[in-house]
C-alpha positions as a Markdown table, in Angstrom:
| # | Residue | x | y | z |
|---|---|---|---|---|
| 1 | Met | 30.1 | -25.2 | -2.4 |
| 2 | Lys | 26.7 | -26.1 | -0.9 |
| 3 | Leu | 27.3 | -23.5 | 1.8 |
| 4 | Leu | 27.9 | -20.9 | -0.9 |
| 5 | Tyr | 24.6 | -21.8 | -2.5 |
| 6 | Phe | 22.8 | -21.5 | 0.8 |
| 7 | Phe | 24.1 | -18.0 | 1.4 |
| 8 | Leu | 23.2 | -16.9 | -2.1 |
| 9 | Ile | 19.7 | -18.1 | -1.7 |
| 10 | Ala | 19.1 | -17.1 | 1.9 |
| 11 | Thr | 20.8 | -13.7 | 1.9 |
| 12 | Pro | 17.8 | -11.7 | 0.4 |
| 13 | Phe | 15.6 | -12.9 | 3.3 |
| 14 | Tyr | 17.8 | -11.4 | 6.0 |
| 15 | Ser | 18.5 | -7.7 | 6.7 |
| 16 | Ala | 22.1 | -8.0 | 5.5 |
| 17 | His | 21.4 | -5.4 | 2.8 |
| 18 | Gly | 20.1 | -2.8 | 5.3 |
| 19 | Gln | 16.5 | -3.7 | 4.6 |
| 20 | Thr | 14.1 | -5.3 | 7.0 |
| 21 | Tyr | 11.5 | -7.7 | 5.8 |
| 22 | Ser | 8.1 | -7.7 | 7.5 |
| 23 | Leu | 5.7 | -10.6 | 7.2 |
| 24 | Asn | 2.9 | -8.1 | 6.8 |
| 25 | Asn | 4.3 | -6.9 | 3.5 |
| 26 | Ser | 5.5 | -10.3 | 2.3 |
| 27 | Pro | 3.8 | -12.1 | -0.5 |
| 28 | Tyr | 4.3 | -15.3 | 1.6 |
| 29 | Asn | 1.7 | -13.9 | 4.1 |
| 30 | Ile | -1.6 | -15.6 | 3.4 |
| 31 | Gln | -3.4 | -12.2 | 3.4 |
| 32 | Asn | -1.2 | -11.1 | 0.5 |
| 33 | Ser | -0.9 | -14.5 | -1.3 |
| 34 | Pro | -2.5 | -14.9 | -4.7 |
| 35 | Tyr | -3.6 | -18.4 | -3.5 |
| 36 | Ser | -5.9 | -16.9 | -0.9 |
| 37 | Met | -9.5 | -16.9 | -2.1 |
| 38 | Asp | -9.9 | -13.2 | -1.2 |
| 39 | Asn | -7.1 | -12.4 | -3.7 |
| 40 | Ser | -7.9 | -14.8 | -6.4 |
| 41 | Pro | -9.3 | -13.7 | -9.8 |
| 42 | Phe | -11.6 | -16.7 | -9.5 |
| 43 | Asn | -13.5 | -14.9 | -6.7 |
| 44 | Met | -16.5 | -13.2 | -8.3 |
| 45 | Arg | -15.6 | -9.9 | -6.4 |
| 46 | Asn | -12.2 | -9.9 | -8.2 |
| 47 | Ser | -13.3 | -11.3 | -11.6 |
| 48 | Pro | -13.2 | -9.2 | -14.7 |
| 49 | Tyr | -16.6 | -10.5 | -15.5 |
| 50 | Asn | -18.0 | -8.6 | -12.5 |
| 51 | Met | -19.6 | -5.5 | -14.0 |
| 52 | Asp | -17.9 | -3.3 | -11.4 |
| 53 | Asn | -14.5 | -4.5 | -12.8 |
| 54 | Ser | -15.3 | -4.6 | -16.4 |
| 55 | Pro | -13.3 | -2.4 | -18.8 |
| 56 | Tyr | -16.5 | -1.8 | -20.7 |
| 57 | Asn | -18.2 | -0.2 | -17.7 |
| 58 | Ala | -17.6 | 3.6 | -18.2 |
| 59 | Asn | -18.9 | 4.3 | -14.7 |
| 60 | Ser | -16.6 | 1.9 | -12.7 |
| 61 | Ala | -14.8 | 3.7 | -9.9 |
| 62 | Asn | -12.0 | 1.1 | -9.4 |
| 63 | Gly | -10.1 | 1.5 | -12.7 |
| 64 | Val | -6.3 | 1.8 | -12.8 |
| 65 | Tyr | -4.9 | 4.1 | -15.6 |
| 66 | Asp | -1.5 | 4.8 | -17.0 |
| 67 | Asn | -0.1 | 8.3 | -17.5 |
| 68 | Ala | -1.6 | 8.5 | -21.0 |
| 69 | Gly | -5.1 | 7.9 | -19.6 |
| 70 | Asn | -5.4 | 4.3 | -20.9 |
| 71 | Arg | -7.1 | 1.8 | -18.6 |
| 72 | Val | -4.5 | -0.9 | -17.6 |
| 73 | Gly | -6.6 | -2.7 | -15.0 |
| 74 | Tyr | -8.6 | -2.4 | -11.8 |
| 75 | Ala | -8.2 | -2.5 | -8.1 |
| 76 | Val | -10.3 | -4.4 | -5.6 |
| 77 | Lys | -10.0 | -4.2 | -1.8 |
| 78 | Ala | -10.2 | -7.6 | 0.0 |
| 79 | Pro | -12.0 | -8.0 | 3.3 |
| 80 | Ser | -8.6 | -8.5 | 5.0 |
| 81 | Gly | -7.7 | -4.9 | 3.9 |
| 82 | Val | -5.3 | -5.9 | 1.1 |
| 83 | Thr | -5.8 | -4.0 | -2.1 |
| 84 | Asn | -5.3 | -6.2 | -5.2 |
| 85 | Tyr | -4.5 | -4.9 | -8.6 |
| 86 | Phe | -5.5 | -6.9 | -11.7 |
| 87 | Asp | -5.0 | -6.3 | -15.4 |
| 88 | Asn | -8.0 | -6.0 | -17.7 |
| 89 | Ser | -7.9 | -9.8 | -18.3 |
| 90 | Gly | -8.1 | -10.6 | -14.5 |
| 91 | Asn | -4.5 | -11.5 | -13.9 |
| 92 | Arg | -3.3 | -10.3 | -10.5 |
| 93 | Ile | -0.4 | -7.9 | -11.2 |
| 94 | Gly | 0.2 | -6.6 | -7.7 |
| 95 | Tyr | -1.1 | -5.7 | -4.2 |
| 96 | Thr | -0.8 | -3.2 | -1.4 |
| 97 | Pro | -0.7 | -4.8 | 2.1 |
| 98 | Ser | -3.3 | -3.8 | 4.6 |
| 99 | Lys | -2.6 | -0.8 | 6.7 |
| 100 | Lys | -3.4 | -2.6 | 10.0 |
């Protein structure tokens, strides 16, 4: 039974489903991790209290909008090349890995 649990847990990490997993795209890579200071909302560059990220700044160029035109968050590019997406409250909701 323990062997069955191992296969159920470990299977998504292998290419058994026809997919290959790259460390560059993985959230376990430190460049993509929310625990990296470059990706943390506690970093002033990523903070919603930074005027460039504020939803009240009508001139901000990094806003993310839904199909209806409502602002749902903002995007900030980290020095490592990762683009982090935050909601208007500063919670990290996603990322795009660096193109390196």
